[in-house]
Amino acid sequence: MIQTEKPESIERGRVDAGACLLPVSVIVAARNEAHNLPRCLDGLRNFGEVYVIDSHSTDSTCEIAAAHGANVVQFDYHGGWPKKRQWALDTLPLAFGWVLLLDADEVMTPALESEISRAISNPNHDGYRIALQMHFLGRQLRHSDASFWKLSLFRRGKARYECRLKEQDSSMADMEVHEHVVCDGPTGRLTNPLVHRNVESLFRYIQKHNEYSNWEAKVWLARGDSEQDLRPDLWGTQAQRRRWLRRKFLMVPGFPLLFFVYKYIVRLGFLDGVPGLIYCCLQSIQFMQIKAKIYELQVLEHGRG
C-alpha cells in the first residue's frame, strides 16, 4: 500500500538545488488521473521537485506518482476556502523560488521547458501566462476559440488565487474552478504552450463540468460574497475579457444557442470535425446548465422566503 506524505513531514530544502536543471517547484492537482498522470510526470523529470496533490483517488494515481518520484500529499476538503491548489501554496514546504501549477492532463514540452529556464532568470517578471494547446477526443482543436491562457508560473509568495465564493462545498469540486491566479508584480507571456489533453473520458468530463456549473450558479447569485481580484474588462487580459462577456450575456435569452453558433460557425469549430462538434455542444450545454441551476436556486430561495 502506498504511503503518502503529509506536508509537515516533508523537509524544506531536501532537494539538492544544484543537481536539477530547473529550480522550480511543480504542483500537480489530481484525482483519479491514472490515465493522464504518466504523460504529465514524464515531462517534469528536469524540474526540481514535483508534488502531486491527490484527493484520495480510487485508481492507481498515487502509485504512479510515487513511481515517478513525486511527493504525494492528500488533500481533505471540508468546504469553504481555500480549495486544493491555494491550500497547497499555503501549506507545502516548497524548496524553490518559482512555482508551476499543472493539471494532470497537461503535458510539458521540451520547447516550453527551455523557455521556462530562460524566463525564471528574468528579474523584470514575477509571473508568466502559458497557453494551453487543446486536445479533445484525440484531436487538437485548432478552431472554436478553444485555447486559453493561464498564469501558471510565478515567483513563490508573489501570486495567489482570487476568492470568488467563500461558502463552497464538494458538490462544486474540491479545487479552484474559474478562480484565477493573481500576481502582485509584472507578468509576461511564454511563447510555447502546454499540451492539454482535455478529455479522454466523456463520463469524467461531464462529471467535472456538472460540478463546475454548480459553482458558476452559486457565484452568479452570491456576488456580494466575492473577494475577487480579477476585474471584468473587455479590453483586459483574455480571462478578464471572458469574465466581462459572461457577466453581460449569460442571462440573455437563448444565450447557450447563440454561444454554440459563435463557437461552431463564427469561430470555425466545424473545421475540427466530430470532436469540434461535440466540444462546442458540451460547452453550450454547460451554459444551459448554469442558467437552469441559477433558476433552481432562485426558486428554492423564493420558496424559503
Short mmCIF file of C-alpha atoms in Angstrom, two decimals:
data_model
loop_
_atom_site.label_atom_id
_atom_site.label_comp_id
_atom_site.label_asym_id
_atom_site.label_seq_id
_atom_site.Cartn_x
_atom_site.Cartn_y
_atom_site.Cartn_z
CA MET A 1 0.00 0.00 0.00
CA ILE A 2 1.39 3.35 -0.99
CA GLN A 3 2.31 5.68 1.87
CA THR A 4 1.55 9.28 1.02
CA GLU A 5 3.49 12.09 2.63
CA LYS A 6 1.99 14.80 4.77
CA PRO A 7 3.16 18.39 4.28
CA GLU A 8 4.62 18.59 7.80
CA SER A 9 6.78 15.52 7.13
CA ILE A 10 8.46 16.96 4.06
CA GLU A 11 11.55 18.91 4.98
CA ARG A 12 12.23 22.12 3.09
CA GLY A 13 15.43 22.03 1.12
CA ARG A 14 15.77 18.25 0.90
CA VAL A 15 16.05 18.69 -2.88
CA ASP A 16 19.58 19.46 -4.00
CA ALA A 17 19.02 22.65 -5.97
CA GLY A 18 22.40 22.32 -7.66
CA ALA A 19 21.52 18.88 -9.02
CA CYS A 20 18.47 19.91 -11.01
CA LEU A 21 18.14 21.73 -14.29
CA LEU A 22 15.20 23.88 -13.29
CA PRO A 23 14.84 25.33 -9.76
CA VAL A 24 11.04 25.21 -9.97
CA SER A 25 8.53 23.57 -7.62
CA VAL A 26 5.72 21.92 -9.60
CA ILE A 27 2.29 21.34 -8.07
CA VAL A 28 0.02 18.88 -9.90
CA ALA A 29 -3.61 18.66 -8.78
CA ALA A 30 -5.08 15.18 -9.29
CA ARG A 31 -7.99 12.89 -8.52
CA ASN A 32 -8.38 9.55 -10.32
CA GLU A 33 -5.93 10.63 -13.03
CA ALA A 34 -4.08 7.35 -13.57
CA HIS A 35 -4.70 7.57 -17.31
CA ASN A 36 -3.24 11.05 -17.71
CA LEU A 37 -0.64 11.28 -14.95
CA PRO A 38 2.23 9.28 -16.56
CA ARG A 39 2.38 11.68 -19.53
CA CYS A 40 2.30 14.66 -17.21
CA LEU A 41 5.04 13.43 -14.88
CA ASP A 42 7.27 12.15 -17.70
CA GLY A 43 7.60 15.74 -18.89
CA LEU A 44 8.68 17.01 -15.47
CA ARG A 45 11.83 14.97 -14.94
CA ASN A 46 14.09 18.02 -15.19
CA PHE A 47 12.21 20.08 -12.60
CA GLY A 48 13.50 20.49 -9.06
CA GLU A 49 10.56 18.93 -7.21
CA VAL A 50 7.08 17.73 -8.04
CA TYR A 51 4.13 17.49 -5.67
CA VAL A 52 1.01 15.55 -6.64
CA ILE A 53 -1.90 16.81 -4.54
CA ASP A 54 -4.37 13.95 -4.53
CA SER A 55 -7.93 13.70 -3.23
CA HIS A 56 -7.96 10.03 -2.14
CA SER A 57 -8.08 8.60 -5.64
CA THR A 58 -9.54 5.13 -6.03
CA ASP A 59 -7.36 4.24 -9.03
CA SER A 60 -3.54 3.98 -9.22
CA THR A 61 -2.87 7.72 -9.20
CA CYS A 62 -0.78 7.58 -6.01
CA GLU A 63 1.26 4.57 -7.11
CA ILE A 64 2.06 6.21 -10.46
CA ALA A 65 3.07 9.47 -8.79
CA ALA A 66 5.36 7.71 -6.33
CA ALA A 67 6.93 5.62 -9.10
CA HIS A 68 7.84 8.86 -10.89
CA GLY A 69 9.50 10.26 -7.78
CA ALA A 70 6.79 12.80 -6.96
CA ASN A 71 5.83 13.79 -3.42
CA VAL A 72 2.25 12.60 -2.88
CA VAL A 73 0.14 14.67 -0.49
CA GLN A 74 -3.51 14.01 0.32
CA PHE A 75 -5.97 16.89 0.45
CA ASP A 76 -9.13 16.56 2.51
CA TYR A 77 -11.70 19.14 1.51
CA HIS A 78 -14.25 20.13 4.14
CA GLY A 79 -15.86 23.01 2.31
CA GLY A 80 -15.16 26.72 2.24
CA TRP A 81 -11.93 28.37 1.22
CA PRO A 82 -9.13 27.73 0.41
CA LYS A 83 -9.53 24.96 -2.09
CA LYS A 84 -6.94 22.50 -3.31
CA ARG A 85 -4.30 24.50 -5.14
CA GLN A 86 -4.36 27.53 -2.85
CA TRP A 87 -4.14 25.14 0.11
CA ALA A 88 -1.05 23.60 -1.48
CA LEU A 89 0.53 27.04 -1.97
CA ASP A 90 -0.21 27.91 1.66
CA THR A 91 0.87 24.58 3.16
CA LEU A 92 3.66 22.85 1.25
CA PRO A 93 7.32 23.46 2.21
CA LEU A 94 8.31 24.40 -1.32
CA ALA A 95 12.05 24.33 -1.94
CA PHE A 96 12.35 26.78 -4.81
CA GLY A 97 11.58 30.38 -5.59
CA TRP A 98 9.39 29.65 -8.63
CA VAL A 99 6.17 27.63 -8.73
CA LEU A 100 4.50 25.94 -11.70
CA LEU A 101 0.86 24.83 -11.40
CA LEU A 102 -0.30 22.00 -13.64
CA ASP A 103 -3.32 19.76 -14.02
CA ALA A 104 -2.74 16.05 -14.56
CA ASP A 105 -4.00 16.31 -18.14
CA GLU A 106 -1.40 18.96 -19.06
CA VAL A 107 1.94 17.96 -20.58
CA MET A 108 5.24 19.85 -20.62
CA THR A 109 7.16 20.05 -23.91
CA PRO A 110 10.95 20.39 -24.35
CA ALA A 111 10.46 23.76 -26.03
CA LEU A 112 8.41 25.11 -23.12
CA GLU A 113 10.88 23.69 -20.60
CA SER A 114 13.72 25.58 -22.30
CA GLU A 115 11.65 28.76 -22.36
CA ILE A 116 10.86 28.44 -18.65
CA SER A 117 14.55 28.01 -17.92
CA ARG A 118 15.23 31.38 -19.53
CA ALA A 119 12.14 33.10 -18.16
CA ILE A 120 12.83 32.47 -14.47
CA SER A 121 16.17 34.27 -14.77
CA ASN A 122 14.42 37.47 -15.87
CA PRO A 123 14.27 39.84 -12.86
CA ASN A 124 11.62 42.01 -14.54
CA HIS A 125 8.76 39.49 -14.28
CA ASP A 126 7.12 37.82 -11.31
CA GLY A 127 4.77 35.59 -13.29
CA TYR A 128 4.04 34.19 -16.74
CA ARG A 129 0.90 33.17 -18.60
CA ILE A 130 1.12 29.93 -20.54
CA ALA A 131 -1.24 28.97 -23.35
CA LEU A 132 -2.98 25.59 -23.49
CA GLN A 133 -2.86 23.64 -26.74
CA MET A 134 -6.24 21.93 -26.54
CA HIS A 135 -6.66 18.27 -27.48
CA PHE A 136 -10.17 16.81 -27.28
CA LEU A 137 -11.21 13.22 -28.09
CA GLY A 138 -7.87 12.52 -29.72
CA ARG A 139 -7.74 15.61 -31.92
CA GLN A 140 -6.11 19.01 -31.50
CA LEU A 141 -8.75 21.73 -31.60
CA ARG A 142 -7.40 24.47 -33.86
CA HIS A 143 -10.60 26.50 -34.05
CA SER A 144 -13.68 27.47 -31.97
CA ASP A 145 -11.54 29.73 -29.76
CA ALA A 146 -10.73 26.66 -27.66
CA SER A 147 -7.27 27.70 -26.47
CA PHE A 148 -6.83 29.93 -23.44
CA TRP A 149 -4.09 31.35 -21.22
CA LYS A 150 -3.40 30.66 -17.55
CA LEU A 151 -0.99 32.35 -15.15
CA SER A 152 0.68 29.06 -14.28
CA LEU A 153 4.27 30.09 -13.49
CA PHE A 154 5.14 32.63 -10.79
CA ARG A 155 7.53 33.52 -8.01
CA ARG A 156 6.67 31.87 -4.71
CA GLY A 157 4.83 34.29 -2.47
CA LYS A 158 4.02 36.73 -5.29
CA ALA A 159 0.74 35.20 -6.50
CA ARG A 160 -2.46 33.71 -5.12
CA TYR A 161 -5.88 32.56 -6.26
CA GLU A 162 -8.69 35.06 -6.07
CA CYS A 163 -11.58 34.01 -3.83
CA ARG A 164 -14.88 34.47 -5.62
CA LEU A 165 -17.03 32.49 -3.21
CA LYS A 166 -16.33 31.69 0.43
CA GLU A 167 -19.23 29.30 1.07
CA GLN A 168 -18.45 26.30 -1.11
CA ASP A 169 -18.77 22.55 -0.77
CA SER A 170 -17.67 19.36 -2.51
CA SER A 171 -20.59 19.50 -4.97
CA MET A 172 -18.68 22.42 -6.53
CA ALA A 173 -15.41 20.45 -6.89
CA ASP A 174 -12.61 20.40 -4.33
CA MET A 175 -10.28 22.64 -6.30
CA GLU A 176 -10.49 26.03 -7.95
CA VAL A 177 -12.89 26.17 -10.89
CA HIS A 178 -12.68 29.54 -12.63
CA GLU A 179 -10.83 31.40 -9.93
CA HIS A 180 -7.71 32.87 -11.48
CA VAL A 181 -4.19 33.28 -10.16
CA VAL A 182 -3.46 36.95 -9.47
CA CYS A 183 0.17 38.10 -9.39
CA ASP A 184 1.35 41.05 -7.31
CA GLY A 185 4.09 42.01 -9.77
CA PRO A 186 4.63 42.40 -13.53
CA THR A 187 3.76 39.40 -15.70
CA GLY A 188 4.58 38.23 -19.20
CA ARG A 189 3.61 35.54 -21.70
CA LEU A 190 5.54 32.50 -22.79
CA THR A 191 5.53 31.56 -26.46
CA ASN A 192 5.36 27.78 -26.21
CA PRO A 193 2.14 26.11 -24.97
CA LEU A 194 1.34 23.27 -22.63
CA VAL A 195 -0.32 20.31 -24.32
CA HIS A 196 -3.74 19.98 -22.72
CA ARG A 197 -5.48 16.60 -23.14
CA ASN A 198 -8.89 17.98 -22.26
CA VAL A 199 -10.77 14.71 -22.28
CA GLU A 200 -10.07 11.01 -22.55
CA SER A 201 -13.39 10.03 -20.97
CA LEU A 202 -16.60 11.92 -21.68
CA PHE A 203 -18.05 10.50 -18.46
CA ARG A 204 -15.36 12.25 -16.38
CA TYR A 205 -15.59 15.43 -18.48
CA ILE A 206 -19.35 15.69 -17.95
CA GLN A 207 -18.99 14.83 -14.26
CA LYS A 208 -16.45 17.62 -13.69
CA HIS A 209 -18.45 20.19 -15.62
CA ASN A 210 -21.57 19.32 -13.67
CA GLU A 211 -19.65 20.34 -10.53
CA TYR A 212 -18.38 23.46 -12.30
CA SER A 213 -21.91 24.55 -13.20
CA ASN A 214 -22.94 24.23 -9.53
CA TRP A 215 -20.12 26.62 -8.68
CA GLU A 216 -20.93 29.04 -11.50
CA ALA A 217 -24.58 29.30 -10.44
CA LYS A 218 -23.59 29.99 -6.83
CA VAL A 219 -21.06 32.63 -7.87
CA TRP A 220 -23.64 34.36 -10.06
CA LEU A 221 -26.10 34.67 -7.17
CA ALA A 222 -23.54 35.48 -4.46
CA ARG A 223 -21.58 38.36 -5.94
CA GLY A 224 -21.58 40.12 -2.60
CA ASP A 225 -19.62 37.20 -1.12
CA SER A 226 -16.79 37.71 -3.57
CA GLU A 227 -13.26 38.87 -2.86
CA GLN A 228 -12.30 38.61 -6.50
CA ASP A 229 -9.22 40.39 -7.72
CA LEU A 230 -9.67 39.87 -11.45
CA ARG A 231 -11.82 42.74 -12.71
CA PRO A 232 -14.08 42.06 -15.72
CA ASP A 233 -12.72 44.13 -18.61
CA LEU A 234 -13.48 43.87 -22.33
CA TRP A 235 -10.06 45.31 -23.15
CA GLY A 236 -8.07 43.45 -20.48
CA THR A 237 -6.46 40.00 -20.49
CA GLN A 238 -8.21 37.03 -22.05
CA ALA A 239 -9.51 35.98 -18.62
CA GLN A 240 -10.83 39.48 -17.90
CA ARG A 241 -12.48 39.66 -21.32
CA ARG A 242 -14.18 36.28 -20.90
CA ARG A 243 -15.44 37.28 -17.48
CA TRP A 244 -16.84 40.56 -18.84
CA LEU A 245 -18.64 38.78 -21.70
CA ARG A 246 -20.07 36.16 -19.37
CA ARG A 247 -21.39 38.81 -16.99
CA LYS A 248 -23.00 40.80 -19.82
CA PHE A 249 -24.50 37.98 -21.86
CA LEU A 250 -25.07 34.86 -19.72
CA MET A 251 -28.66 35.76 -18.85
CA VAL A 252 -29.60 36.89 -22.37
CA PRO A 253 -32.46 34.64 -23.61
CA GLY A 254 -31.14 31.92 -25.89
CA PHE A 255 -27.51 32.56 -24.91
CA PRO A 256 -26.46 28.85 -24.98
CA LEU A 257 -27.70 28.55 -28.59
CA LEU A 258 -26.05 31.83 -29.57
CA PHE A 259 -22.84 30.66 -27.95
CA PHE A 260 -22.92 27.44 -29.98
CA VAL A 261 -23.41 29.38 -33.21
CA TYR A 262 -20.50 31.66 -32.30
CA LYS A 263 -18.14 28.78 -31.43
CA TYR A 264 -19.14 26.35 -34.16
CA ILE A 265 -19.87 28.69 -37.07
CA VAL A 266 -18.24 32.08 -36.47
CA ARG A 267 -15.10 30.66 -34.85
CA LEU A 268 -14.97 27.77 -37.36
CA GLY A 269 -15.39 24.93 -34.87
CA PHE A 270 -16.86 22.80 -37.66
CA LEU A 271 -13.36 22.54 -39.16
CA ASP A 272 -12.33 20.38 -36.19
CA GLY A 273 -14.65 17.57 -37.29
CA VAL A 274 -16.71 15.46 -34.89
CA PRO A 275 -14.57 16.36 -31.84
CA GLY A 276 -15.16 20.03 -32.64
CA LEU A 277 -18.91 19.50 -32.85
CA ILE A 278 -19.03 17.59 -29.55
CA TYR A 279 -16.83 20.19 -27.84
CA CYS A 280 -18.97 23.13 -28.96
CA CYS A 281 -22.18 21.29 -27.98
CA LEU A 282 -20.89 20.44 -24.50
CA GLN A 283 -19.68 24.00 -23.94
CA SER A 284 -23.12 25.31 -24.86
CA ILE A 285 -24.87 22.71 -22.70
CA GLN A 286 -22.78 23.81 -19.74
CA PHE A 287 -24.12 27.35 -20.08
CA MET A 288 -27.64 25.91 -20.21
CA GLN A 289 -26.89 24.01 -17.00
CA ILE A 290 -25.62 27.17 -15.32
CA LYS A 291 -28.73 29.14 -16.29
CA ALA A 292 -31.02 26.30 -15.17
CA LYS A 293 -29.24 25.99 -11.81
CA ILE A 294 -29.43 29.75 -11.27
CA TYR A 295 -33.17 29.49 -11.82
CA GLU A 296 -33.40 26.48 -9.49
CA LEU A 297 -31.54 28.32 -6.72
CA GLN A 298 -33.80 31.37 -7.14
CA VAL A 299 -36.92 29.18 -6.91
CA LEU A 300 -35.59 27.49 -3.75
CA GLU A 301 -34.68 30.83 -2.21
CA HIS A 302 -38.11 32.24 -3.03
CA GLY A 303 -39.75 29.16 -1.52
CA ARG A 304 -37.81 29.58 1.70
CA GLY A 305 -38.76 33.26 1.79
#
